[in-house]
Amino acid sequence: MSPWFKRPEVSSPLTEATVHFVCASTAIYATRRQIWDFIKPPENAALLSPGVVSGFRAPDVEGLGEIQVFISVRAGIEQVSALEVMEEIPLELAVTRTLGDADQAARMRYFIHPGDNGAMILDIGQYFTIPVEDAENLAKYEQHYWLGCQQLVDRVKAFFEQSGARRF
């Protein structure tokens, strides 16, 4: 057989990688609906993520299977990315994945639940894999992903504190 028609043998990175999870949380004095209505629409992504200039939902599907598209500018170059909603319990939980991510296990989890003194707790977590050869760097990976999650919950909290949104 010609070498042009042979398929190269490729091992799956998931067979050698381990999946890890980090999460950041914050208490927000707003209703569950207010928080959900702020973090769910892709149009608000410009308020949450540096570099995002526009976001929109692909037509026809909302909730499970929804595709959200984002246009970002990084280092002066326009980029398009999209995520898919993998799981959703409205006003409580969403799990998303970035389409085309090289890390097949990568997921973001957004969870809103009651806290103390009338606050709602927003947890934002991320699942990610570590290749076997980088296992000794797990703490650095965890710190990197945790900082991204922490930055996101801090931005949501700051929005509600600065907007003066109050519970009904």
Coordinates of N, CA and C in Angstrom, one line a residue:
M1 N 0.8 -1.2 0.0 CA 0.0 0.0 0.0 C 0.9 1.2 0.0
S2 N 0.5 2.2 -0.7 CA 1.2 3.5 -0.8 C 1.2 4.2 0.5
P3 N 2.3 4.8 0.9 CA 2.3 5.5 2.2 C 1.3 6.7 2.2
W4 N 0.9 7.2 1.1 CA -0.1 8.2 1.0 C -1.4 7.8 1.5
F5 N -1.7 6.5 1.5 CA -3.0 6.0 1.9 C -3.0 5.4 3.3
K6 N -1.9 5.4 3.9 CA -1.8 4.8 5.3 C -2.1 5.9 6.3
R7 N -2.9 5.5 7.3 CA -3.3 6.4 8.3 C -2.2 6.4 9.4
P8 N -1.8 7.5 9.9 CA -0.8 7.5 11.0 C -1.4 7.0 12.3
E9 N -0.7 6.3 13.0 CA -1.3 5.8 14.3 C -1.1 6.9 15.3
V10 N -2.2 7.3 16.0 CA -2.3 8.3 16.9 C -2.9 7.8 18.2
S11 N -2.2 8.1 19.3 CA -2.8 7.7 20.6 C -3.6 8.9 21.1
S12 N -4.7 8.6 21.8 CA -5.5 9.6 22.3 C -4.9 10.2 23.5
P13 N -4.9 11.6 23.6 CA -4.3 12.2 24.8 C -5.0 11.9 26.1
L14 N -6.3 11.5 25.9 CA -7.1 11.2 27.1 C -6.7 9.8 27.8
T15 N -6.1 8.9 27.0 CA -5.7 7.7 27.6 C -4.5 7.9 28.5
E16 N -3.8 9.0 28.4 CA -2.6 9.2 29.2 C -2.8 10.4 30.2
A17 N -3.9 11.1 30.1 CA -4.1 12.3 30.9 C -5.1 12.0 32.0
T18 N -5.0 12.9 33.0 CA -6.0 12.8 34.1 C -6.8 14.0 34.1
V19 N -8.1 13.9 34.5 CA -9.0 15.1 34.5 C -9.0 15.6 36.0
H20 N -8.9 17.0 36.0 CA -8.9 17.7 37.3 C -10.0 18.8 37.3
F21 N -10.3 19.2 38.5 CA -11.4 20.3 38.6 C -10.9 21.3 39.6
V22 N -11.1 22.6 39.3 CA -10.9 23.7 40.2 C -12.2 24.5 40.2
C23 N -12.4 25.3 41.3 CA -13.6 26.0 41.4 C -13.4 27.3 42.3
A24 N -14.0 28.4 41.9 CA -13.9 29.6 42.7 C -15.4 30.0 43.0
S25 N -15.6 30.6 44.1 CA -16.9 30.9 44.6 C -16.9 32.3 45.2
T26 N -18.1 32.9 45.1 CA -18.3 34.2 45.7 C -19.8 34.4 46.1
A27 N -20.0 35.1 47.2 CA -21.4 35.4 47.6 C -21.8 36.7 47.0
I28 N -23.0 36.7 46.4 CA -23.6 37.9 45.7 C -24.9 38.2 46.3
Y29 N -25.2 39.5 46.6 CA -26.5 39.9 47.1 C -27.4 40.3 46.0
A30 N -27.9 39.3 45.3 CA -28.8 39.5 44.2 C -29.7 38.2 44.1
T31 N -30.7 38.3 43.4 CA -31.5 37.1 43.2 C -30.9 36.1 42.3
R32 N -31.3 34.8 42.4 CA -30.8 33.8 41.5 C -31.1 34.2 40.0
R33 N -32.3 34.7 39.8 CA -32.7 35.1 38.4 C -31.8 36.3 37.9
Q34 N -31.5 37.3 38.8 CA -30.6 38.4 38.4 C -29.2 37.9 38.0
I35 N -28.7 37.0 38.8 CA -27.4 36.4 38.5 C -27.4 35.6 37.1
W36 N -28.4 34.7 37.0 CA -28.5 33.9 35.8 C -28.7 34.8 34.6
D37 N -29.6 35.8 34.7 CA -29.9 36.7 33.6 C -28.7 37.5 33.2
F38 N -27.7 37.6 34.1 CA -26.5 38.3 33.7 C -25.4 37.4 33.1
I39 N -25.2 36.2 33.7 CA -24.1 35.4 33.2 C -24.5 34.5 32.0
K40 N -25.8 34.2 31.8 CA -26.2 33.3 30.7 C -26.2 33.9 29.3
P41 N -26.7 35.1 29.1 CA -26.7 35.7 27.7 C -25.3 36.0 27.2
P42 N -25.0 35.5 26.0 CA -23.7 35.7 25.4 C -23.4 37.2 25.1
E43 N -24.5 38.0 25.0 CA -24.4 39.4 24.8 C -23.7 40.1 25.9
N44 N -23.7 39.5 27.1 CA -23.0 40.1 28.3 C -21.5 39.7 28.4
A45 N -21.0 38.9 27.5 CA -19.7 38.4 27.6 C -18.6 39.5 27.6
A46 N -19.0 40.6 26.9 CA -18.0 41.7 26.9 C -17.8 42.3 28.2
L47 N -18.8 42.2 29.2 CA -18.7 42.7 30.5 C -17.9 41.7 31.4
L48 N -17.7 40.4 31.0 CA -17.1 39.4 31.8 C -15.7 39.0 31.4
S49 N -15.4 39.1 30.1 CA -14.2 38.6 29.6 C -13.4 39.6 28.8
P50 N -12.2 39.9 29.2 CA -11.4 40.9 28.5 C -11.2 40.4 27.0
G51 N -11.3 41.4 26.2 CA -11.1 41.1 24.8 C -12.3 40.7 24.0
V52 N -13.4 40.3 24.7 CA -14.6 40.0 24.0 C -15.3 41.3 23.6
V53 N -15.6 41.4 22.3 CA -16.3 42.6 21.9 C -17.7 42.4 21.5
S54 N -18.1 41.1 21.3 CA -19.4 40.8 20.9 C -19.7 39.3 21.2
G55 N -21.0 39.1 21.5 CA -21.4 37.7 21.7 C -22.9 37.5 21.3
F56 N -23.2 36.4 20.8 CA -24.6 36.1 20.4 C -24.9 34.6 20.4
R57 N -26.1 34.3 20.5 CA -26.6 32.9 20.5 C -26.9 32.5 19.0
A58 N -26.4 31.3 18.6 CA -26.8 30.8 17.3 C -28.3 30.5 17.3
P59 N -29.0 30.7 16.2 CA -30.4 30.6 16.2 C -30.9 29.2 16.4
D60 N -32.2 29.1 16.9 CA -33.0 27.9 16.9 C -32.8 27.0 18.2
V61 N -31.8 27.1 18.9 CA -31.6 26.3 20.1 C -31.3 27.1 21.3
E62 N -32.1 26.9 22.4 CA -31.8 27.6 23.7 C -31.7 26.6 24.7
G63 N -30.8 26.7 25.7 CA -30.6 25.7 26.7 C -29.7 24.6 26.2
L64 N -30.0 23.3 26.5 CA -29.2 22.2 26.2 C -29.0 22.2 24.7
G65 N -27.7 22.1 24.3 CA -27.3 22.1 22.9 C -27.1 23.5 22.3
E66 N -27.4 24.6 23.1 CA -27.3 25.9 22.6 C -25.8 26.2 22.2
I67 N -25.6 26.9 21.2 CA -24.3 27.4 20.8 C -24.2 28.9 20.9
Q68 N -23.2 29.3 21.7 CA -22.9 30.7 21.9 C -21.6 31.1 21.1
V69 N -21.7 32.2 20.4 CA -20.5 32.6 19.6 C -20.0 33.9 20.1
F70 N -18.7 34.0 20.2 CA -18.0 35.2 20.7 C -17.0 35.7 19.7
I71 N -16.9 37.0 19.6 CA -15.9 37.7 18.8 C -15.0 38.4 19.7
S72 N -13.7 38.1 19.6 CA -12.7 38.7 20.5 C -11.6 39.4 19.7
V73 N -11.0 40.4 20.3 CA -9.8 41.0 19.7 C -8.6 40.8 20.7
R74 N -7.6 40.0 20.3 CA -6.4 39.8 21.1 C -5.2 40.2 20.3
A75 N -4.4 41.0 20.8 CA -3.2 41.5 20.2 C -3.5 42.1 18.8
G76 N -4.7 42.7 18.7 CA -5.1 43.4 17.5 C -5.7 42.5 16.5
I77 N -5.8 41.2 16.8 CA -6.3 40.2 15.8 C -7.7 39.7 16.2
E78 N -8.6 39.8 15.3 CA -10.0 39.3 15.6 C -10.1 37.8 15.6
Q79 N -10.7 37.3 16.6 CA -10.9 35.8 16.7 C -12.3 35.5 17.0
V80 N -12.8 34.3 16.5 CA -14.1 33.8 16.7 C -14.0 32.5 17.5
S81 N -14.8 32.4 18.6 CA -14.9 31.2 19.3 C -16.3 30.8 19.6
A82 N -16.6 29.6 20.0 CA -18.0 29.2 20.2 C -18.0 28.2 21.4
L83 N -19.0 28.2 22.1 CA -19.2 27.2 23.2 C -20.6 26.5 23.0
E84 N -20.7 25.3 23.5 CA -21.9 24.6 23.5 C -22.4 24.3 24.9
V85 N -23.6 24.5 25.2 CA -24.2 24.2 26.5 C -24.4 22.7 26.5
M86 N -23.7 22.0 27.4 CA -23.8 20.5 27.5 C -24.8 20.1 28.5
E87 N -25.1 20.9 29.6 CA -26.1 20.6 30.6 C -26.6 21.9 31.0
E88 N -27.9 21.9 31.4 CA -28.5 23.1 31.9 C -29.7 22.8 32.8
I89 N -29.7 23.4 34.0 CA -30.8 23.5 34.9 C -31.1 25.0 35.0
P90 N -32.1 25.5 34.3 CA -32.2 27.0 34.3 C -32.2 27.6 35.7
L91 N -31.6 28.7 35.9 CA -31.4 29.5 37.1 C -30.5 28.8 38.2
E92 N -29.9 27.6 37.8 CA -29.1 26.9 38.8 C -27.8 26.4 38.3
L93 N -27.7 25.7 37.1 CA -26.5 25.1 36.7 C -26.4 25.1 35.2
A94 N -25.2 25.4 34.7 CA -24.9 25.2 33.3 C -23.5 24.6 33.2
V95 N -23.3 23.7 32.3 CA -22.0 23.1 31.9 C -21.8 23.3 30.5
T96 N -20.6 23.9 30.1 CA -20.3 24.3 28.7 C -19.0 23.7 28.3
R97 N -18.8 23.6 27.0 CA -17.5 23.2 26.4 C -17.2 24.1 25.3
T98 N -16.0 24.5 25.1 CA -15.5 25.3 24.0 C -15.4 24.4 22.8
L99 N -16.1 24.7 21.7 CA -16.0 23.9 20.4 C -14.6 24.0 19.9
G100 N -14.1 22.9 19.5 CA -12.7 22.8 18.9 C -11.6 22.8 19.9
D101 N -11.9 22.7 21.2 CA -10.8 22.7 22.2 C -10.0 21.4 22.1
A102 N -8.7 21.6 22.1 CA -7.8 20.4 22.1 C -8.0 19.5 23.3
D103 N -8.4 20.1 24.4 CA -8.6 19.3 25.6 C -10.1 18.8 25.6
Q104 N -10.3 17.5 25.2 CA -11.6 17.0 25.0 C -12.4 16.9 26.3
A105 N -11.8 16.9 27.4 CA -12.5 16.8 28.7 C -12.8 18.2 29.3
A106 N -12.3 19.3 28.7 CA -12.4 20.6 29.2 C -13.9 21.0 29.3
R107 N -14.3 21.5 30.4 CA -15.7 22.0 30.6 C -15.6 23.1 31.6
M108 N -16.6 24.0 31.5 CA -16.8 25.1 32.5 C -18.1 24.8 33.2
R109 N -18.2 25.0 34.5 CA -19.4 24.7 35.3 C -19.8 26.0 36.0
Y110 N -21.1 26.4 35.8 CA -21.6 27.6 36.5 C -22.7 27.1 37.4
F111 N -22.7 27.4 38.7 CA -23.6 26.8 39.7 C -24.0 28.0 40.6
I112 N -25.3 28.2 40.8 CA -25.9 29.2 41.7 C -26.7 28.5 42.7
H113 N -26.4 28.8 44.0 CA -27.1 28.2 45.1 C -27.2 29.1 46.3
P114 N -28.2 28.9 47.2 CA -28.3 29.8 48.3 C -27.1 29.8 49.3
G115 N -26.8 30.9 49.8 CA -25.8 31.1 50.8 C -26.4 31.6 52.1
D116 N -25.5 32.2 53.0 CA -25.9 32.7 54.2 C -26.4 34.2 54.1
N117 N -27.2 34.6 55.0 CA -27.7 36.0 55.1 C -28.3 36.5 53.8
G118 N -29.0 35.6 53.1 CA -29.8 36.1 51.9 C -28.9 36.2 50.7
A119 N -27.7 35.8 50.7 CA -26.8 35.9 49.5 C -27.0 34.7 48.7
M120 N -26.7 34.8 47.4 CA -26.6 33.6 46.5 C -25.1 33.4 46.3
I121 N -24.7 32.1 46.2 CA -23.3 31.7 46.0 C -23.2 31.4 44.5
L122 N -22.3 32.0 43.8 CA -21.9 31.7 42.5 C -20.6 30.9 42.5
D123 N -20.7 29.6 42.0 CA -19.5 28.8 41.8 C -19.2 28.7 40.3
I124 N -18.0 29.0 40.0 CA -17.6 28.8 38.6 C -16.3 27.9 38.6
G125 N -16.5 26.7 38.0 CA -15.4 25.8 38.0 C -15.0 25.3 36.6
Q126 N -13.8 24.7 36.6 CA -13.3 24.3 35.3 C -12.7 22.9 35.4
Y127 N -13.1 22.0 34.5 CA -12.5 20.7 34.3 C -11.4 20.8 33.3
F128 N -10.3 20.1 33.5 CA -9.2 20.2 32.5 C -8.3 18.9 32.7
T129 N -7.5 18.6 31.7 CA -6.7 17.4 31.8 C -5.2 17.9 31.9
I130 N -4.4 17.0 32.5 CA -3.0 17.1 32.6 C -2.3 16.0 31.9
P131 N -1.5 16.2 30.9 CA -0.8 15.1 30.3 C 0.1 14.4 31.4
V132 N 0.4 13.2 31.2 CA 1.2 12.4 32.2 C 2.5 13.1 32.4
E133 N 3.1 13.5 31.3 CA 4.5 14.1 31.4 C 4.5 15.4 32.2
D134 N 3.3 16.0 32.4 CA 3.3 17.3 33.2 C 2.7 17.1 34.6
A135 N 2.6 15.9 35.0 CA 1.9 15.6 36.3 C 2.6 16.3 37.5
E136 N 3.9 16.5 37.4 CA 4.6 17.2 38.5 C 4.3 18.7 38.5
N137 N 3.6 19.2 37.5 CA 3.2 20.6 37.4 C 1.7 20.8 37.7
L138 N 1.1 19.9 38.4 CA -0.3 20.0 38.7 C -0.7 21.2 39.4
A139 N 0.1 21.6 40.4 CA -0.2 22.8 41.2 C -0.2 24.0 40.3
K140 N 0.7 24.1 39.4 CA 0.7 25.3 38.5 C -0.5 25.3 37.6
Y141 N -0.9 24.2 37.1 CA -2.1 24.1 36.2 C -3.3 24.5 37.1
E142 N -3.5 23.9 38.3 CA -4.6 24.3 39.1 C -4.6 25.8 39.4
Q143 N -3.5 26.4 39.7 CA -3.4 27.8 40.0 C -3.9 28.6 38.8
H144 N -3.4 28.2 37.6 CA -3.8 28.9 36.4 C -5.3 28.9 36.1
Y145 N -5.9 27.7 36.2 CA -7.3 27.6 35.9 C -8.1 28.2 37.1
W146 N -7.7 28.1 38.3 CA -8.4 28.7 39.4 C -8.4 30.2 39.3
L147 N -7.3 30.8 38.9 CA -7.2 32.3 38.7 C -8.2 32.7 37.7
G148 N -8.4 32.0 36.6 CA -9.4 32.3 35.6 C -10.8 32.3 36.1
C149 N -11.1 31.2 36.9 CA -12.4 31.1 37.5 C -12.6 32.2 38.5
Q150 N -11.6 32.5 39.3 CA -11.7 33.6 40.3 C -12.0 34.9 39.7
Q151 N -11.3 35.2 38.6 CA -11.4 36.5 37.9 C -12.9 36.6 37.4
L152 N -13.5 35.5 36.9 CA -14.8 35.6 36.4 C -15.8 35.8 37.6
V153 N -15.7 35.1 38.7 CA -16.7 35.3 39.8 C -16.5 36.7 40.4
D154 N -15.3 37.2 40.4 CA -15.0 38.6 40.9 C -15.7 39.6 40.0
R155 N -15.7 39.4 38.7 CA -16.3 40.4 37.7 C -17.8 40.4 37.9
V156 N -18.4 39.2 38.1 CA -19.8 39.1 38.3 C -20.2 39.8 39.6
K157 N -19.5 39.6 40.6 CA -19.8 40.2 41.9 C -19.6 41.7 41.8
A158 N -18.6 42.2 41.1 CA -18.3 43.6 41.0 C -19.5 44.3 40.2
F159 N -20.0 43.6 39.2 CA -21.1 44.1 38.4 C -22.3 44.4 39.3
F160 N -22.6 43.4 40.2 CA -23.8 43.6 41.0 C -23.5 44.6 42.1
E161 N -22.3 44.7 42.6 CA -22.0 45.7 43.6 C -22.0 47.1 43.0
Q162 N -21.5 47.3 41.8 CA -21.5 48.6 41.2 C -22.8 49.0 40.6
S163 N -23.6 48.0 40.2 CA -24.9 48.4 39.6 C -26.0 48.7 40.6
G164 N -25.7 48.4 41.8 CA -26.7 48.6 42.9 C -27.9 47.7 42.8
A165 N -27.8 46.6 42.1 CA -28.9 45.6 42.1 C -29.2 45.1 43.5
R166 N -30.4 45.1 43.8 CA -30.8 44.6 45.2 C -31.8 43.5 45.0
R167 N -31.9 42.7 46.1 CA -32.9 41.6 46.1 C -34.3 42.2 46.2
F168 N -35.2 41.5 45.7 CA -36.6 41.9 45.7 C -37.2 41.3 47.0

